[in-house]
Coordinates of C-alpha atoms in Angstrom, one line a residue:
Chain A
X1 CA 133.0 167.0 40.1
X2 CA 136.2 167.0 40.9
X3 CA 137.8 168.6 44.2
X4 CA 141.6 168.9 45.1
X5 CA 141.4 170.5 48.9
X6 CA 145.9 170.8 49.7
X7 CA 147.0 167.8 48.6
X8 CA 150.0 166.7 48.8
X9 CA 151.4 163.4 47.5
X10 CA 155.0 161.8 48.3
X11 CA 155.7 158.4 46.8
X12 CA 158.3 156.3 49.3
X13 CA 161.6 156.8 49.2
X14 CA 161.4 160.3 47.5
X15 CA 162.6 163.1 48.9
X16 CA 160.7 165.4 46.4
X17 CA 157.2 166.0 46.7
X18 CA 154.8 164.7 43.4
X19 CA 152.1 167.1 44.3
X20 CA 152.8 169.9 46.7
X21 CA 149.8 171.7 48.0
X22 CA 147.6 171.2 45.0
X23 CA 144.1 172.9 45.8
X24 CA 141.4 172.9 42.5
X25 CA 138.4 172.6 41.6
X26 CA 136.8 171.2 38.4
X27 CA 133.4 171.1 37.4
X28 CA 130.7 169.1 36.0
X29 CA 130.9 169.5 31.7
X30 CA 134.7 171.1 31.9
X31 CA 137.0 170.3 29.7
X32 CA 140.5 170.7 31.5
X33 CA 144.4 170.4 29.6
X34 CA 146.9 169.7 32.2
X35 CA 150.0 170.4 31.0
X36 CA 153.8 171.1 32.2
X37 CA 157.3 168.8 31.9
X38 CA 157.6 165.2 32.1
X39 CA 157.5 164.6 36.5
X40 CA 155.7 167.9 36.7
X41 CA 153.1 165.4 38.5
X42 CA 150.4 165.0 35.8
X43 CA 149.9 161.1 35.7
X44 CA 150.2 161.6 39.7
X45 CA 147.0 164.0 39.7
X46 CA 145.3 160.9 37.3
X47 CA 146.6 158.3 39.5
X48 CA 144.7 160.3 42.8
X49 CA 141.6 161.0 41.0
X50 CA 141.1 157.2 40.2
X51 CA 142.6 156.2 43.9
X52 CA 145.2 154.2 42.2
X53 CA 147.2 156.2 45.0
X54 CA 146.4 158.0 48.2
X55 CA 147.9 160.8 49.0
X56 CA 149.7 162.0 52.2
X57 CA 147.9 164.8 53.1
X58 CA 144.4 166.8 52.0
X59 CA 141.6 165.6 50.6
X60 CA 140.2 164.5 47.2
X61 CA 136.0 164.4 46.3
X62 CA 135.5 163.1 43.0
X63 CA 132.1 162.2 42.3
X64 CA 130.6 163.3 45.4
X65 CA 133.0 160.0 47.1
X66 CA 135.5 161.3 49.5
X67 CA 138.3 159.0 48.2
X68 CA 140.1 158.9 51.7
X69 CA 136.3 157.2 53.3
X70 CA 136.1 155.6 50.4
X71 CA 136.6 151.6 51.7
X72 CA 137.9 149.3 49.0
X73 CA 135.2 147.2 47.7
X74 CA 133.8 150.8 46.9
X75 CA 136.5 151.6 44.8
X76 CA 135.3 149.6 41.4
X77 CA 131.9 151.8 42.1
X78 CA 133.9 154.9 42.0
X79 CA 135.9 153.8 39.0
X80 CA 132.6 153.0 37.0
X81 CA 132.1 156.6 37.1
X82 CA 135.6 157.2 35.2
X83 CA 136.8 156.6 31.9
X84 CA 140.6 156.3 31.0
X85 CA 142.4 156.5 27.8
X86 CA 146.3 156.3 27.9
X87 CA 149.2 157.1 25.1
X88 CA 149.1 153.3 24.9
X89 CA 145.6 152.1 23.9
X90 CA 146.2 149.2 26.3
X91 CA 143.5 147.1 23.5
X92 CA 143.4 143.3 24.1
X93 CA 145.2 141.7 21.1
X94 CA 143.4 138.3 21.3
X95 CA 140.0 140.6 20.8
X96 CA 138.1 142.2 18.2
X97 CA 137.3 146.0 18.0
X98 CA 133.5 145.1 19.3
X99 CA 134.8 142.4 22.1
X100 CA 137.3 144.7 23.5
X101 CA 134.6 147.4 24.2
X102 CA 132.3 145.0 25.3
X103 CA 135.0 143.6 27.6
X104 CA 134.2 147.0 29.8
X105 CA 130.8 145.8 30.1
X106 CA 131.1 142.3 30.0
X107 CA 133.4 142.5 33.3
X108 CA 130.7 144.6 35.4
X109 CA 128.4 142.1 34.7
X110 CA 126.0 144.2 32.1
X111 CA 123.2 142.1 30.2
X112 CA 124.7 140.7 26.9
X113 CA 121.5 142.2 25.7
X114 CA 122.6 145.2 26.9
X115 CA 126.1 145.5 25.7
X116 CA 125.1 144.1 22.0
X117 CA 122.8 147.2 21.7
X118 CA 125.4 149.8 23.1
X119 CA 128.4 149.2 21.7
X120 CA 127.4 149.8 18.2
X121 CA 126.1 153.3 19.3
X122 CA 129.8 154.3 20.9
X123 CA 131.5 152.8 18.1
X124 CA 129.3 155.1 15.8
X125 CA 130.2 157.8 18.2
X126 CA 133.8 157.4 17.6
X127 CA 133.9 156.7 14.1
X128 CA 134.7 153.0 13.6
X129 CA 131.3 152.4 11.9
X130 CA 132.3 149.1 10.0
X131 CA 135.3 148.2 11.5
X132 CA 133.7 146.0 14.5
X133 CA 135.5 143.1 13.5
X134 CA 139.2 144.0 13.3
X135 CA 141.7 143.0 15.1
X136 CA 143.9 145.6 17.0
X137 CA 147.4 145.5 14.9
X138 CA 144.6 145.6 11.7
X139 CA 144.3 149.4 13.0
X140 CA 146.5 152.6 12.7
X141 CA 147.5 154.4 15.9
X142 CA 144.3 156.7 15.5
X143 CA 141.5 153.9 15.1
X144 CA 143.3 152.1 18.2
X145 CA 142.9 155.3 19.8
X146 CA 139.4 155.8 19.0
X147 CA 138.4 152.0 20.3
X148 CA 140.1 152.9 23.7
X149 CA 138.1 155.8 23.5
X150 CA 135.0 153.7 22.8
X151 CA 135.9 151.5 25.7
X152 CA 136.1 154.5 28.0
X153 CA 133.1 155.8 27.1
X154 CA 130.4 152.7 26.5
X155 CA 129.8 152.7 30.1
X156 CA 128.6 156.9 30.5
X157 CA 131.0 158.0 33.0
X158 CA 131.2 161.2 34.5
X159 CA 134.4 161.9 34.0
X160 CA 136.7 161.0 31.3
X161 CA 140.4 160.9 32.4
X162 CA 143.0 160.8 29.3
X163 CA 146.5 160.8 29.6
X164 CA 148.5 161.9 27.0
X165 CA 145.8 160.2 24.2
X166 CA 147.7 161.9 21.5
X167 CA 151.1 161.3 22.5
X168 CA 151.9 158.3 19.5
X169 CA 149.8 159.8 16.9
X170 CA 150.7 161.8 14.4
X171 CA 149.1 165.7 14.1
X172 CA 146.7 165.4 11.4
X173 CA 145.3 162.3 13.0
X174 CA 145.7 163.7 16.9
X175 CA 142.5 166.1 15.7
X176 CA 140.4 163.8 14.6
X177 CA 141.1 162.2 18.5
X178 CA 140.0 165.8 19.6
X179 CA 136.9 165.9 17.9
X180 CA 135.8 162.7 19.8
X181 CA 136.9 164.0 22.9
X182 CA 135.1 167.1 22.3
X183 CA 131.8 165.5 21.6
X184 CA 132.5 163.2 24.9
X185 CA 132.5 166.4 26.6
X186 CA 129.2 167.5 24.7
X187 CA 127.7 164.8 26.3
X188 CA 127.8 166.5 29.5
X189 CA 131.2 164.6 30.6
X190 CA 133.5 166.1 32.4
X191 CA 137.1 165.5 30.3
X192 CA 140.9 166.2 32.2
X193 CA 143.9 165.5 29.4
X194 CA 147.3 165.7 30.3
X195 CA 149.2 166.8 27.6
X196 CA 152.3 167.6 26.0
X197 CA 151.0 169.0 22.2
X198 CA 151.3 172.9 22.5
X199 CA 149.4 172.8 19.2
X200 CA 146.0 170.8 20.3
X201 CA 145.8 172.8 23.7
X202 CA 146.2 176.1 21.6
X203 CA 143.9 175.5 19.0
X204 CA 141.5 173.6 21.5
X205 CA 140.5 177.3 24.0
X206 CA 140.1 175.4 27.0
X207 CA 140.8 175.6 30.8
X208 CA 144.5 174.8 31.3
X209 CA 146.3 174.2 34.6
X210 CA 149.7 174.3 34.4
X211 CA 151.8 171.9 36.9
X212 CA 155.7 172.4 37.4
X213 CA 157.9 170.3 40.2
X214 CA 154.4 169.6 41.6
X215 CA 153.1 172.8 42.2
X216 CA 149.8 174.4 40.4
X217 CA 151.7 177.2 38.7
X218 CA 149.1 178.3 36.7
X219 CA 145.3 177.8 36.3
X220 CA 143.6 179.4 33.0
X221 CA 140.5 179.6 31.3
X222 CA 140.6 179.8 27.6
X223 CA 144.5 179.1 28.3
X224 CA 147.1 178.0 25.7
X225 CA 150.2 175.7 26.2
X226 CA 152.2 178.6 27.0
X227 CA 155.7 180.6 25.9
X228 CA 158.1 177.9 28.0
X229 CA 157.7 174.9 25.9
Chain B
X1 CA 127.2 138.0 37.3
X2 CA 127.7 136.4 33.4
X3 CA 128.4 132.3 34.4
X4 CA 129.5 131.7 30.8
X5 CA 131.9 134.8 30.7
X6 CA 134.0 133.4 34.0
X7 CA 133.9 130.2 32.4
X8 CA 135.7 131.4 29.2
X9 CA 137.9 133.4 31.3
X10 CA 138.6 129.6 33.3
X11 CA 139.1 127.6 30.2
X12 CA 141.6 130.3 28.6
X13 CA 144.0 130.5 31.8
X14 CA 144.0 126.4 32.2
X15 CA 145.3 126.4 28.4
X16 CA 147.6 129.0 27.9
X17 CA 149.1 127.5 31.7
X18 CA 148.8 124.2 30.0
X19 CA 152.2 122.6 30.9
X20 CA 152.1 123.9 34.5
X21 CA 147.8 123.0 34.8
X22 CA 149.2 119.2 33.8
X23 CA 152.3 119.2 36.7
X24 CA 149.4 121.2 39.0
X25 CA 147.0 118.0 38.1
X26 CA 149.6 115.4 38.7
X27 CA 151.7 116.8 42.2
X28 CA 147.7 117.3 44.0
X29 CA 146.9 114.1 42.5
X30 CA 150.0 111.7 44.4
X31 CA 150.0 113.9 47.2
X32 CA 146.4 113.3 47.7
X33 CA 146.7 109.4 47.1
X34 CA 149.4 109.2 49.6
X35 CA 147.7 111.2 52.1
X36 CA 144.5 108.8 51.4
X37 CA 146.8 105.4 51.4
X38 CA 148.2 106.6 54.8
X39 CA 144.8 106.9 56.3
X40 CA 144.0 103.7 54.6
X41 CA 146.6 101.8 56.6
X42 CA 145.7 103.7 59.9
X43 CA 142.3 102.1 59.6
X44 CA 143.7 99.0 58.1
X45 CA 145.4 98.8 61.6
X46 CA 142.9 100.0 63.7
X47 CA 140.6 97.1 62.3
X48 CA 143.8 94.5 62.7
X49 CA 144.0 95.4 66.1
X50 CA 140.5 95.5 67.2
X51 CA 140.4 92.3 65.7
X52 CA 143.3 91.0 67.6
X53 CA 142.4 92.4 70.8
X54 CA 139.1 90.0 70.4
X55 CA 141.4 87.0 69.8
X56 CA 144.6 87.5 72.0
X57 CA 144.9 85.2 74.7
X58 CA 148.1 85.0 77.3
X59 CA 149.5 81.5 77.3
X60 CA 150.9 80.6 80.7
X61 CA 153.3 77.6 80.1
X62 CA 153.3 75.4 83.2
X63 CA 156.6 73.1 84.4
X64 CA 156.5 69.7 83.1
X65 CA 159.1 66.7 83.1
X66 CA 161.6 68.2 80.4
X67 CA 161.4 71.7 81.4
X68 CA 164.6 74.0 80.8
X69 CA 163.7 76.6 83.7
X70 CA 165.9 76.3 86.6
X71 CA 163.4 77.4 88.7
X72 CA 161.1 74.0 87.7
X73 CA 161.6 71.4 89.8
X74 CA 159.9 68.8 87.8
X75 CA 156.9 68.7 86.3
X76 CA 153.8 70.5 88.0
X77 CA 151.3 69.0 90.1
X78 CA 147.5 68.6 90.2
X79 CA 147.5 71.1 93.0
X80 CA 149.6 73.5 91.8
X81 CA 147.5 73.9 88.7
X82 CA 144.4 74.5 90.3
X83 CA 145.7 76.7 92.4
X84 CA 147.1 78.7 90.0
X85 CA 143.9 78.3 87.7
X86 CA 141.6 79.7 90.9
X87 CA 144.1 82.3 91.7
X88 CA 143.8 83.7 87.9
X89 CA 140.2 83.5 87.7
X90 CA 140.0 85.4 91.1
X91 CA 141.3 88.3 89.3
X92 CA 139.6 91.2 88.0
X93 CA 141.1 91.6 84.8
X94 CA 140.4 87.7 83.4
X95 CA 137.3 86.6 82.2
X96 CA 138.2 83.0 81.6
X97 CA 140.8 80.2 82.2
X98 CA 141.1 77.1 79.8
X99 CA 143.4 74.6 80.9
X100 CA 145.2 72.6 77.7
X101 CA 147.2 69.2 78.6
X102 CA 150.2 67.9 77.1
X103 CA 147.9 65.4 75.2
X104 CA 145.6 68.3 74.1
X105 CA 148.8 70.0 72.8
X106 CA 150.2 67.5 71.2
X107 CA 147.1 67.1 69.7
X108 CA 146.8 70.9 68.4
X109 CA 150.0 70.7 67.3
X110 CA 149.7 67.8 64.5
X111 CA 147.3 69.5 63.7
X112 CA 149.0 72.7 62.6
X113 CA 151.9 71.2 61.2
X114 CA 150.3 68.6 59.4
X115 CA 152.4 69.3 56.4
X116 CA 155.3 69.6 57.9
X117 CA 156.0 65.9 59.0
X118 CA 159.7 67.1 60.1
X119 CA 158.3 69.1 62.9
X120 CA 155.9 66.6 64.3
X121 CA 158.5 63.6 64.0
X122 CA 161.5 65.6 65.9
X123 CA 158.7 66.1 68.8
X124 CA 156.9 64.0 71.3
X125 CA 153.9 64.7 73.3
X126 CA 156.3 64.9 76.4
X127 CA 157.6 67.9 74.5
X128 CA 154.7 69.8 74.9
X129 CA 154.3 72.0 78.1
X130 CA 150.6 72.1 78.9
X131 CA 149.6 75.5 79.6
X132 CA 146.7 78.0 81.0
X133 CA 145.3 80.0 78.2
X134 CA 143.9 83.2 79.9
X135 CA 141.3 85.2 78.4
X136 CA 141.1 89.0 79.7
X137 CA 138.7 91.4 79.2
X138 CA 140.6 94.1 77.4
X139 CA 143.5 92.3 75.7
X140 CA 145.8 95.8 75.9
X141 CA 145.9 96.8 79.1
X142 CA 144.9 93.4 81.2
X143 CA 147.6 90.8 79.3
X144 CA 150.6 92.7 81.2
X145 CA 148.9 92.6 84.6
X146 CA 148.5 88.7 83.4
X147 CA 151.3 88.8 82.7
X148 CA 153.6 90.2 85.7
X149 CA 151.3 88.0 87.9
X150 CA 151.9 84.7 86.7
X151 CA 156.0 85.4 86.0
X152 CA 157.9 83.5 88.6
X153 CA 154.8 81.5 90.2
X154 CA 155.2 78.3 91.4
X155 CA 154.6 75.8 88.8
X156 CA 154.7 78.3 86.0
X157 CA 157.7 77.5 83.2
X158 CA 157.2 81.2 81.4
X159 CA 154.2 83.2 80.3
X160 CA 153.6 84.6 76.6
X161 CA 151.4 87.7 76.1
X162 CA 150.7 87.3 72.0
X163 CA 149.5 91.2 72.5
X164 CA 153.4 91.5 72.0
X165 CA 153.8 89.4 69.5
X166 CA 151.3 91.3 67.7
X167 CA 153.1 94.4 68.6
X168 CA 156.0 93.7 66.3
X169 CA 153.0 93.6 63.7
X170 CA 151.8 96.7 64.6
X171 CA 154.7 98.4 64.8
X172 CA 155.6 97.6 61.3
X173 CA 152.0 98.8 59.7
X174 CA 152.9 102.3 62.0
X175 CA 156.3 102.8 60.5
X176 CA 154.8 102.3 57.2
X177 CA 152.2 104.6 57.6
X178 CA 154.3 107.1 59.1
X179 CA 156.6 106.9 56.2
X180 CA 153.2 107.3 54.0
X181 CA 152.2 110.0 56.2
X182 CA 155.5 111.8 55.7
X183 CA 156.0 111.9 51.9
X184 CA 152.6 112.9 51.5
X185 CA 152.6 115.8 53.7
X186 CA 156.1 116.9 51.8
X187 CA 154.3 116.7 48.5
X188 CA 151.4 118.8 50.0
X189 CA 153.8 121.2 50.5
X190 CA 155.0 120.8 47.0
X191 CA 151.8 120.9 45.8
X192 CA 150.9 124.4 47.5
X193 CA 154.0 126.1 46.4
X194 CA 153.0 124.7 42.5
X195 CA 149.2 126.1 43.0
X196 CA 150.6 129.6 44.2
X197 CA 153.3 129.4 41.3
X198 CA 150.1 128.4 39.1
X199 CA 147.8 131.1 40.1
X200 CA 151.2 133.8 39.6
X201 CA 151.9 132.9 36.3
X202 CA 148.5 133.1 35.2
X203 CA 147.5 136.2 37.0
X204 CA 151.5 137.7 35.1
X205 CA 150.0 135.9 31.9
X206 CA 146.8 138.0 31.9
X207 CA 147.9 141.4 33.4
X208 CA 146.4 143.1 30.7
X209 CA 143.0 141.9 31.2
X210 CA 143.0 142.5 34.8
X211 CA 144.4 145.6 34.8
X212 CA 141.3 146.4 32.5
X213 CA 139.5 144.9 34.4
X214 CA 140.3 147.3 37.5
X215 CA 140.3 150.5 35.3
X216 CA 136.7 149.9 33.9
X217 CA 135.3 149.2 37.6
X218 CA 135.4 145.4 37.8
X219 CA 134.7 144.0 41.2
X220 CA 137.4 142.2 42.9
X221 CA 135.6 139.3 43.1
X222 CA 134.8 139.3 39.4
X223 CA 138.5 140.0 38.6
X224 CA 139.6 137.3 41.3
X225 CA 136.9 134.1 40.6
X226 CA 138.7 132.9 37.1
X227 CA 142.2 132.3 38.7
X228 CA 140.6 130.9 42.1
X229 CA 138.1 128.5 39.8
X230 CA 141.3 127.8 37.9
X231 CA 142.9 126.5 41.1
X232 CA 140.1 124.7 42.7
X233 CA 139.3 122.9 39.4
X234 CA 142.8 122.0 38.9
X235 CA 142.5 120.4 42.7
X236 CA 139.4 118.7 41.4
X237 CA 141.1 117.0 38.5
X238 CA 143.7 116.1 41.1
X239 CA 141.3 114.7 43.0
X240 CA 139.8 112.7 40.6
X241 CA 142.8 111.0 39.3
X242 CA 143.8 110.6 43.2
X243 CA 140.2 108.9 43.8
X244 CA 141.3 106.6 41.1
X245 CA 144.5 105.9 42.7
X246 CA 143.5 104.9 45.9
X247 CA 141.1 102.3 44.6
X248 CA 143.8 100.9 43.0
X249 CA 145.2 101.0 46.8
X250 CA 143.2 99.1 48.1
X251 CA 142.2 96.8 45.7
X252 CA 145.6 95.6 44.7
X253 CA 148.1 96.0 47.5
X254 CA 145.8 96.0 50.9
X255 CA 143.3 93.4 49.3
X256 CA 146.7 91.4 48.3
X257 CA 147.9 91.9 51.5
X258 CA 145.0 90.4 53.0
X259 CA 145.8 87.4 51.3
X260 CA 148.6 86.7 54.2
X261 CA 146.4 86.1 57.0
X262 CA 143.4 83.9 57.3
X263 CA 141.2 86.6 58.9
X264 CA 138.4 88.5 57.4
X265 CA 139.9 92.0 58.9
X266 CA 139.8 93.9 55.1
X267 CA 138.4 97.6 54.8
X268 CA 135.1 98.0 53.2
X269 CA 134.3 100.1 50.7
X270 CA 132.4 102.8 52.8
X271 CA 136.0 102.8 54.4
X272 CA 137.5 103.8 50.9
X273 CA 134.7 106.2 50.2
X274 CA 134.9 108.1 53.4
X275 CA 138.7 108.5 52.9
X276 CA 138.0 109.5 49.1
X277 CA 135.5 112.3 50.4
X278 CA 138.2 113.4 52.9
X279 CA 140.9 113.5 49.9
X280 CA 138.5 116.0 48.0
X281 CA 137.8 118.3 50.5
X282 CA 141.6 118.7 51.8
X283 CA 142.5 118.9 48.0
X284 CA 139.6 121.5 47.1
X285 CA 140.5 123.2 50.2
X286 CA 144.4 123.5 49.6
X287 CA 143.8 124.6 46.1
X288 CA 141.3 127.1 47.2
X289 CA 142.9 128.6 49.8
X290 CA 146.5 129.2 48.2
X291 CA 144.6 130.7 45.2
X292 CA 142.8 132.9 47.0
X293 CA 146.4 134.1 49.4
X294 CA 148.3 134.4 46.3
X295 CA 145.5 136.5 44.3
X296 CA 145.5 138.9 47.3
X297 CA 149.5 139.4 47.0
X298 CA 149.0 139.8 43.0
X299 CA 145.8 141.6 42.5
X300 CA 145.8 144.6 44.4
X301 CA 142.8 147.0 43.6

């Protein structure tokens, strides 16, 4: 689903390499923690996957798209295929729970039909059941994140890219986050979340690639945060 | 493609940008009404001097009794006249010769000052030079050959081409123009730099929808058509106001100015139409245009 092959990424006027040789492969229905240190090159590895950035060298499939053919009116076709959550929510103020998921669909042009019939269903999935028509700063951390979440998801990616979702919430609430994730992933989506929270990746069992200075240092299945942190 | 969702998107950017929408509106609106008043006085001129190209005659003033040129020597004879009248109407450029008398003069000039009684009583028909009044065929390029021709000829007291007369005229109506011309094209400029300041603000205002927009796979277009619709709608507004402006124009000041001179030489209102339809299009286009360069600068994909 998703295919590093060497790549190596330098942003201008750095003398230090974000990625260094980073060669991976993840697959269809994985569930993948990156971890490692703020700069270790996490949101770097997101920013690549999504072509917000190219990189210098080696190439990157995702999707079956090679992202360095890929020409630019192709790239909103290749971002349809990925959901993104961030540690901000990044909601629309101005809008309801119900219009900021339907904003996702509205902006691609789906059917109003369409969208009034789906995003109940993903706001069921997520557990706002009832809450359609509050406003953003009417929420606690953990519903906003389960709205973003909803927005990510309404439109079926493939692949559901989160970058450190849990990183305002507070524990308790972080695992009910997890629980949505994990039944994203159920869904046959493919889910990659940098994280800092040794606790979630522990208790979580999943594949866990470790980045440090930019380099893969370790690549795990059924990993756990690790002794360092 | 949801119409009614780009229109929402239109109507929320033009109101939260209200203040600089309203100086938007008002800079394309007087730059456009200049630019249309300037090319209502080029064809304001270019019908004045068609006109006066039909009527322009060079006046050849002959010698007569109390003539001040040295080189008279007394008043012209018979002869010389006819000579003179057969050796202009042998020429290519002339297509007629009408020869006016002293008493004829005279006559034409009561006439014109007939409510002026101070001019006509300080005068005498002996006052009057009779003259050849030469038609030409093309009033702007044959008058001067007329003209250099007839200088110095025997019999001839001195020779008035009113196609330089007129030129005074004309060269007033330029200037003005040009001056027109000028401010308009520096308010254009104004008026670009507001619609790219415009479309920033708006595209700064609403970052977080568009960069939504990009995450969940919007196409550029869709991200892009609000702010340029915003722009070109904000031209058309311009426009509008500026369509109402120039009627003004030309109804108050070129209609008044027509007042002056006893010729039916006015524009007509296909005139102000076509230069109406020419406003839009340069305003729709400028608007258009600079939207769509300054949403490639500031919405990257």
């Amino acid at each position: 689903m998703i295919e590093f092959q060497n790549v190596t990424k330098i942003y201008p006027n750095q003398n230090r390499a974000a990625l260094e040789n980073v060669d991976m492969t993840i697959n269809k229905g994985e569930f993948v923690f990156l971890v490692g240190p703020s700069g270790s090159g996490k949101s770097s590895f997101l920013r690549l996957i999504l072509r917000e950035e190219r990189p210098n060298e080696g190439r990157i499939l995702v999707a079956g798209n090679d992202l360095a053919r890929l020409t630019n009116w192709k790239v909103p076709a290749l971002r349809r295929k990925i959901g993104c959550v961030f540690q901000d929510f990044r909601l629309l103020p101005n809008k309801t729970v119900f219009e900021n998921v339907a904003f996702a669909l509205d902006v691609i042009g789906k059917p109003r039909r369409f969208t009034r019939r789906v995003v109940p269903e993903v706001l069921d999935l997520v557990g706002l059941e009832g809450k359609h028509e509050r406003m953003p700063d009417e929420l606690s951390g953990g519903e906003q994140q389960r709205v973003a979440m909803a927005r990510a998801f309404v439109n079926r990616p493939m692949i559901l890219l989160a970058d450190e979702p849990t990183g305002n919430i507070d524990p308790a609430t972080s695992i009910g986050i997890m629980k949505v994730l994990d039944r994203i992933n159920r869904t046959g989506t493919t889910v990659v979340m940098a994280t800092h929270d040794a606790a979630i990746v522990d208790s979580m069992r999943k594949r866990v690639i470790e980045l440090e200075y930019g380099k893969v240092v370790r690549d795990q299945n059924r990993g756990v945060y690790g002794q360092a942190y | 493609m949801r119409s009614n969702f780009v229109l929402s998107e239109i109507w929320i950017g033009l109101r939260r940008n209200l203040t600089m929408t309203v100086a938007l509106i008002v800079v394309v609106a007087i730059s456009l009404s200049l630019l249309g008043t300037g090319l209502l006085f080029v064809k304001q001129v270019d019908a004045t001097r068609t006109y006066w190209q039909g009527q322009a005659e060079v006046s050849v003033y002959l010698c007569y009794a109390e003539s001040a040129n040295p080189d008279c020597h007394g008043a012209v004879t018979t002869a010389q006249t006819t000579a003179l009248e057969q050796r202009l109407q042998a020429m290519p450029q002339v297509a007629g010769v009408t020869y006016v008398s002293q008493a004829q003069a005279w006559a034409l000039y009561k006439q014109t000052f007939t409510n002026d009684q101070s001019y006509v009583s300080t005068l005498k028909e002996s006052d009057m030079p009779p003259s050849l009044e030469v038609k030409t065929h093309n009033a702007g390029t044959d008058d001067s050959v007329v003209v250099s021709e007839m200088t110095g000829a025997t019999g001839v007291d001195s020779v008035i081409d009113e196609m330089s007369i007129l030129a005074k005229f004309y060269s007033l109506l330029n200037g003005l123009r040009n001056a027109v011309v000028i401010v308009a094209l520096i308010l254009v400029v104004a008026a670009i730099l507001l619609v790219a300041n415009t479309i920033r603000l708006s595209a700064f205002n609403r970052r977080r929808e568009t960069g939504i927009m990009r995450l969940v796979g919007a196409s550029n277009f869709y991200i892009q058509l609000p702010f340029l619709l915003e722009g070109v709608i904000a031209g058309l507004l311009g426009w509008v106001l500026a369509a109402v402006l120039l009627v003004g124009v030309k109804s108050l000041l070129l209609n008044n100015l027509q007042q002056y001179f006893n010729y039916n030489i006015g524009l007509s209102a296909a005139d102000v139409v076509e230069v109406i339809v020419l406003a839009m299009v340069i305003g729709v286009a400028l608007c258009g245009i600079t939207s769509f360069l300054t949403l490639r600068r500031y919405l990257r994909v």
